[in-house]
Tab-separated table of C-alpha atoms in Angstrom:
chain	number	residue	atom	x	y	z
X	1	MET	CA	0.000	0.000	0.000
X	2	ARG	CA	1.194	3.503	-0.692
X	3	ARG	CA	2.370	5.499	2.306
X	4	PHE	CA	1.090	8.969	2.997
X	5	SER	CA	1.922	11.710	5.489
X	6	SER	CA	-0.874	13.313	7.475
X	7	LEU	CA	-0.703	16.306	5.148
X	8	THR	CA	-1.070	14.045	2.116
X	9	LEU	CA	-4.117	12.376	3.647
X	10	ALA	CA	-5.673	15.775	4.210
X	11	CYS	CA	-4.969	16.763	0.610
X	12	LEU	CA	-6.437	13.524	-0.697
X	13	THR	CA	-9.514	13.990	1.435
X	14	LEU	CA	-10.071	17.582	0.472
X	15	SER	CA	-9.329	16.907	-3.204
X	16	THR	CA	-12.783	15.371	-3.411
X	17	LEU	CA	-14.107	18.928	-3.553
X	18	ALA	CA	-13.278	18.868	-7.241
X	19	LEU	CA	-15.160	15.628	-7.862
X	20	ALA	CA	-18.838	15.142	-8.498
X	21	ALA	CA	-20.773	13.041	-6.004
X	22	CYS	CA	-21.318	9.488	-7.211
X	23	GLY	CA	-24.314	8.416	-5.109
X	24	ASP	CA	-24.780	7.349	-1.504
X	25	ASP	CA	-22.755	4.656	0.226
X	26	GLY	CA	-25.460	3.424	2.536
X	27	GLY	CA	-24.864	-0.110	3.695
X	28	GLY	CA	-28.472	-0.897	4.527
X	29	GLY	CA	-30.087	-4.275	4.210
X	30	GLY	CA	-29.145	-7.653	5.588
X	31	GLY	CA	-26.751	-10.301	4.363
X	32	LYS	CA	-23.293	-9.885	2.947
X	33	GLY	CA	-24.240	-7.512	0.139
X	34	ASP	CA	-23.424	-7.706	-3.550
X	35	THR	CA	-20.618	-9.750	-5.067
X	36	VAL	CA	-17.550	-7.674	-6.006
X	37	ASP	CA	-15.677	-9.105	-9.004
X	38	ASN	CA	-13.150	-6.316	-9.545
X	39	PRO	CA	-9.692	-7.998	-9.814
X	40	GLN	CA	-7.937	-5.364	-7.712
X	41	VAL	CA	-10.440	-5.724	-4.879
X	42	VAL	CA	-10.175	-9.524	-5.027
X	43	GLU	CA	-6.374	-9.374	-4.940
X	44	GLN	CA	-6.506	-7.057	-1.946
X	45	GLY	CA	-8.820	-9.584	-0.288
X	46	LYS	CA	-6.088	-12.180	-0.741
X	47	ALA	CA	-3.527	-9.745	0.672
X	48	THR	CA	-5.737	-9.273	3.745
X	49	ALA	CA	-5.740	-13.040	4.249
X	50	THR	CA	-1.958	-13.210	3.893
X	51	ALA	CA	-1.432	-10.398	6.401
X	52	SER	CA	-3.862	-12.029	8.815
X	53	SER	CA	-1.999	-15.335	8.660
X	54	GLN	CA	1.181	-13.536	9.753
X	55	LEU	CA	-0.387	-12.836	13.151
X	56	THR	CA	0.165	-16.508	13.931
X	57	THR	CA	3.925	-16.088	13.549
X	58	LEU	CA	4.203	-13.963	16.693
X	59	MET	CA	6.066	-15.709	19.477
X	60	PRO	CA	4.405	-16.237	22.884
X	61	GLY	CA	5.308	-13.356	25.160
X	62	ALA	CA	5.710	-10.888	22.286
X	63	ASP	CA	5.733	-7.242	23.346
X	64	SER	CA	4.247	-4.220	21.604
X	65	ALA	CA	7.395	-3.666	19.530
X	66	ALA	CA	7.255	-7.205	18.137
X	67	ALA	CA	3.498	-6.986	17.522
X	68	GLN	CA	3.631	-3.614	15.781
X	69	GLY	CA	4.632	-4.922	12.352
X	70	PRO	CA	2.152	-7.824	11.983
X	71	VAL	CA	-0.730	-5.856	13.530
X	72	ALA	CA	-0.064	-2.791	11.378
X	73	GLN	CA	0.091	-4.980	8.258
X	74	VAL	CA	-3.408	-6.309	8.927
X	75	GLY	CA	-4.682	-2.790	9.540
X	76	ASN	CA	-3.069	-1.584	6.334
X	77	ALA	CA	-4.543	-4.500	4.394
X	78	MET	CA	-8.053	-3.816	5.699
X	79	SER	CA	-7.710	-0.115	4.946
X	80	SER	CA	-6.455	-0.859	1.428
X	81	LEU	CA	-9.285	-3.328	0.830
X	82	VAL	CA	-11.930	-0.769	1.716
X	83	THR	CA	-10.103	1.917	-0.278
X	84	GLN	CA	-9.975	-0.324	-3.368
X	85	TYR	CA	-13.664	-1.138	-3.051
X	86	ARG	CA	-14.602	2.513	-2.552
X	87	ALA	CA	-12.492	3.528	-5.548
X	88	VAL	CA	-14.388	1.068	-7.714
X	89	LYS	CA	-17.797	2.055	-6.356
X	90	LEU	CA	-17.313	5.808	-6.344
X	91	GLN	CA	-14.877	6.141	-9.259
X	92	ALA	CA	-12.688	8.327	-7.082
X	93	GLN	CA	-9.359	7.802	-5.390
X	94	ALA	CA	-9.098	7.372	-1.645
X	95	GLY	CA	-6.016	6.811	0.468
X	96	GLY	CA	-4.742	5.464	3.727
X	97	LEU	CA	-1.793	5.856	5.979
X	98	SER	CA	0.836	3.315	6.918
X	99	ALA	CA	1.060	2.627	10.626
X	100	ALA	CA	4.254	0.587	10.363
X	101	GLU	CA	6.583	3.536	10.877
X	102	LEU	CA	4.590	5.478	13.459
X	103	ALA	CA	6.240	6.068	16.818
X	104	GLN	CA	4.842	4.087	19.717
X	105	THR	CA	3.403	5.616	22.859
X	106	ALA	CA	3.826	4.103	26.302
X	107	GLU	CA	0.164	3.088	26.413
X	108	ASN	CA	0.586	-0.087	24.361
X	109	THR	CA	-0.313	-3.496	25.780
X	110	VAL	CA	0.072	-6.915	24.165
X	111	ASN	CA	-0.794	-10.326	25.588
X	112	TYR	CA	0.037	-13.167	23.220
X	113	THR	CA	0.047	-16.867	23.984
X	114	ALA	CA	0.268	-19.791	21.589
X	115	ASP	CA	-3.410	-19.546	20.658
X	116	HIS	CA	-4.703	-16.090	21.630
X	117	LEU	CA	-3.721	-12.517	20.790
X	118	SER	CA	-5.010	-9.631	22.879
X	119	ALA	CA	-3.656	-6.189	22.017
X	120	ASN	CA	-4.437	-2.540	22.662
X	121	LEU	CA	-1.981	-0.460	20.665
X	122	VAL	CA	-1.749	3.274	20.028
X	123	TYR	CA	0.680	5.040	17.676
X	124	ASP	CA	0.994	8.801	17.276
X	125	GLN	CA	2.789	11.050	14.845
X	126	ALA	CA	2.267	14.744	14.188
X	127	GLY	CA	-1.490	14.977	14.535
X	128	VAL	CA	-2.193	11.456	13.271
X	129	GLN	CA	-3.259	8.730	15.691
X	130	PHE	CA	-3.742	5.039	14.970
X	131	SER	CA	-5.264	2.669	17.500
X	132	TYR	CA	-5.771	-1.087	17.362
X	133	VAL	CA	-7.874	-3.293	19.638
X	134	VAL	CA	-7.376	-6.983	18.851
X	135	GLU	CA	-8.977	-10.076	20.415
X	136	LEU	CA	-8.267	-13.181	18.337
X	137	ASP	CA	-8.296	-16.898	19.120
X	138	MET	CA	-5.764	-18.704	16.906
X	139	PRO	CA	-5.642	-22.431	17.759
X	140	ALA	CA	-3.713	-24.935	15.637
X	141	VAL	CA	-5.995	-26.895	13.275
X	142	ASN	CA	-4.835	-29.663	10.891
X	143	GLY	CA	-1.336	-28.271	10.588
X	144	GLY	CA	-2.537	-24.704	10.099
X	145	ARG	CA	-4.424	-22.171	12.229
X	146	GLN	CA	-8.029	-21.089	12.708
X	147	ILE	CA	-8.654	-17.450	13.607
X	148	ASP	CA	-11.836	-16.214	15.283
X	149	GLY	CA	-12.458	-12.872	16.942
X	150	THR	CA	-12.214	-9.157	16.286
X	151	PHE	CA	-9.637	-6.738	14.876
X	152	ASP	CA	-10.614	-3.079	15.275
X	153	MET	CA	-8.598	-0.185	13.892
X	154	ASN	CA	-9.235	3.542	14.048
X	155	TYR	CA	-7.219	6.471	12.835
X	156	GLU	CA	-7.762	10.161	13.185
X	157	VAL	CA	-6.174	13.234	11.641
X	158	THR	CA	-6.908	16.472	13.482
X	159	SER	CA	-6.191	20.114	12.751
X	160	ALA	CA	-7.753	23.481	13.458
X	161	GLN	CA	-9.688	23.329	10.169
X	162	TYR	CA	-10.735	19.699	9.703
X	163	ASN	CA	-11.013	16.281	11.339
X	164	VAL	CA	-10.732	12.965	9.520
X	165	LYS	CA	-11.851	9.842	11.384
X	166	TYR	CA	-11.740	6.404	9.775
X	167	GLY	CA	-12.784	3.270	11.642
X	168	TYR	CA	-12.521	-0.404	10.640
X	169	ASN	CA	-14.091	-3.215	12.642
X	170	GLY	CA	-13.003	-6.646	11.417
X	171	VAL	CA	-14.689	-9.898	12.454
X	172	TYR	CA	-12.911	-13.200	11.772
X	173	THR	CA	-15.167	-16.263	11.611
X	174	GLY	CA	-13.555	-19.654	11.120
X	175	PHE	CA	-10.750	-18.070	9.100
X	176	THR	CA	-8.498	-21.063	8.496
X	177	THR	CA	-5.016	-21.336	7.017
X	178	ASP	CA	-3.257	-24.505	5.876
X	179	ALA	CA	0.232	-25.587	6.904
X	180	ALA	CA	1.716	-23.174	4.359
X	181	GLY	CA	-0.234	-20.232	5.795
X	182	CYS	CA	-2.695	-19.960	2.890
X	183	ALA	CA	-6.357	-19.203	3.628
X	184	VAL	CA	-8.616	-22.178	2.832
X	185	ALA	CA	-11.844	-21.525	4.772
X	186	GLY	CA	-13.834	-19.007	6.803
X	187	SER	CA	-14.472	-15.316	6.432
X	188	ILE	CA	-13.395	-11.808	7.397
X	189	ALA	CA	-16.106	-9.133	7.558
X	190	ILE	CA	-14.848	-5.532	7.729
X	191	GLU	CA	-17.314	-2.841	8.741
X	192	TYR	CA	-16.027	0.651	8.025
X	193	ASN	CA	-17.054	4.184	8.912
X	194	TRP	CA	-15.436	7.238	7.349
X	195	ASP	CA	-16.145	10.753	8.645
X	196	VAL	CA	-14.786	14.153	7.624
X	197	SER	CA	-15.822	17.319	9.469
X	198	GLY	CA	-14.607	20.671	10.736
X	199	PRO	CA	-14.817	24.422	10.031
X	200	LEU	CA	-13.200	24.118	6.595
X	201	ILE	CA	-15.877	21.640	5.536
X	202	ASP	CA	-18.737	23.595	7.097
X	203	GLN	CA	-17.946	26.760	5.142
X	204	LEU	CA	-18.057	25.043	1.753
X	205	PRO	CA	-21.026	25.313	-0.605
X	206	ALA	CA	-23.662	22.613	-0.172
X	207	GLU	CA	-22.697	20.786	-3.381
X	208	GLN	CA	-19.077	20.462	-2.322
X	209	ARG	CA	-20.075	19.288	1.159
X	210	ARG	CA	-22.227	16.579	-0.439
X	211	ALA	CA	-19.266	15.541	-2.606
X	212	ILE	CA	-17.173	15.013	0.521
X	213	GLU	CA	-19.962	13.086	2.213
X	214	ASP	CA	-20.314	10.807	-0.801
X	215	GLN	CA	-16.641	10.241	-1.540
X	216	ALA	CA	-14.648	10.759	1.662
X	217	GLY	CA	-17.331	9.789	4.159
X	218	GLY	CA	-19.862	7.034	4.602
X	219	ASP	CA	-20.050	3.522	5.932
X	220	GLY	CA	-20.543	-0.042	4.801
X	221	THR	CA	-19.228	-3.587	5.050
X	222	VAL	CA	-16.813	-5.602	2.899
X	223	THR	CA	-16.872	-9.367	3.475
X	224	LEU	CA	-14.253	-11.881	2.309
X	225	GLU	CA	-14.998	-15.606	2.080
X	226	PHE	CA	-12.132	-18.058	1.527
X	227	GLY	CA	-11.638	-21.585	0.167
X	228	PRO	CA	-12.015	-24.382	-0.352
X	229	ALA	CA	-8.741	-24.168	-2.302
X	230	CYS	CA	-5.765	-22.000	-1.466
X	231	GLY	CA	-6.193	-18.652	-3.229
X	232	ASP	CA	-9.979	-18.871	-3.535
X	233	VAL	CA	-11.660	-15.722	-2.273
X	234	ALA	CA	-15.102	-14.213	-2.862
X	235	VAL	CA	-15.736	-10.543	-2.050
X	236	PHE	CA	-19.117	-9.110	-1.068
X	237	ALA	CA	-19.932	-5.521	-0.153
X	238	LYS	CA	-22.831	-3.370	0.965
């Protein structure tokens, strides 16, 4: 995934002022939503599975420094997945930030055993804050691993003129990897909520505010289903 500074994220967000609104992003209705066949979205779904499987490579007793890389990779993958889907749906570019290089605060906690990861991590850098709350069971199954639980990520960019808040709530259900670490079963459902606000937004004409709401804000869910063969993934969104 491309890496952006907080200033770049702000520019990407506010660049939507020049774009026409492409319809609402309401995620209403039940079920998984519509099938998404776009190759880039599907490939990013596979990348999300690969990043998720790397969580099982943490050693028992890992601290926040050791967990930072694998956890940030999953967060980046989820963010990129939603961004790819939104780009297809809205025909506009969206971006994300990389958490891998952000400086840690002293608030981080990680508790990892052989089959469970519990983490509460916060990273800050120059007005940008990432936070992760992770509760995942990861028992060994048939030479691989099965992951169940939640992976929540939020990031916020704040300034005197605008606030950008993006949230991702991932739910792993029977997500299973084989001995080689390839996803062969289960699902990952990622609920997202994007919000942009602040004085700079409020003073814009109504049409431009609607453009931001349509293209840099909104909510929905992207669901990945894996297997039965390694590399098989179906993407649904609403």
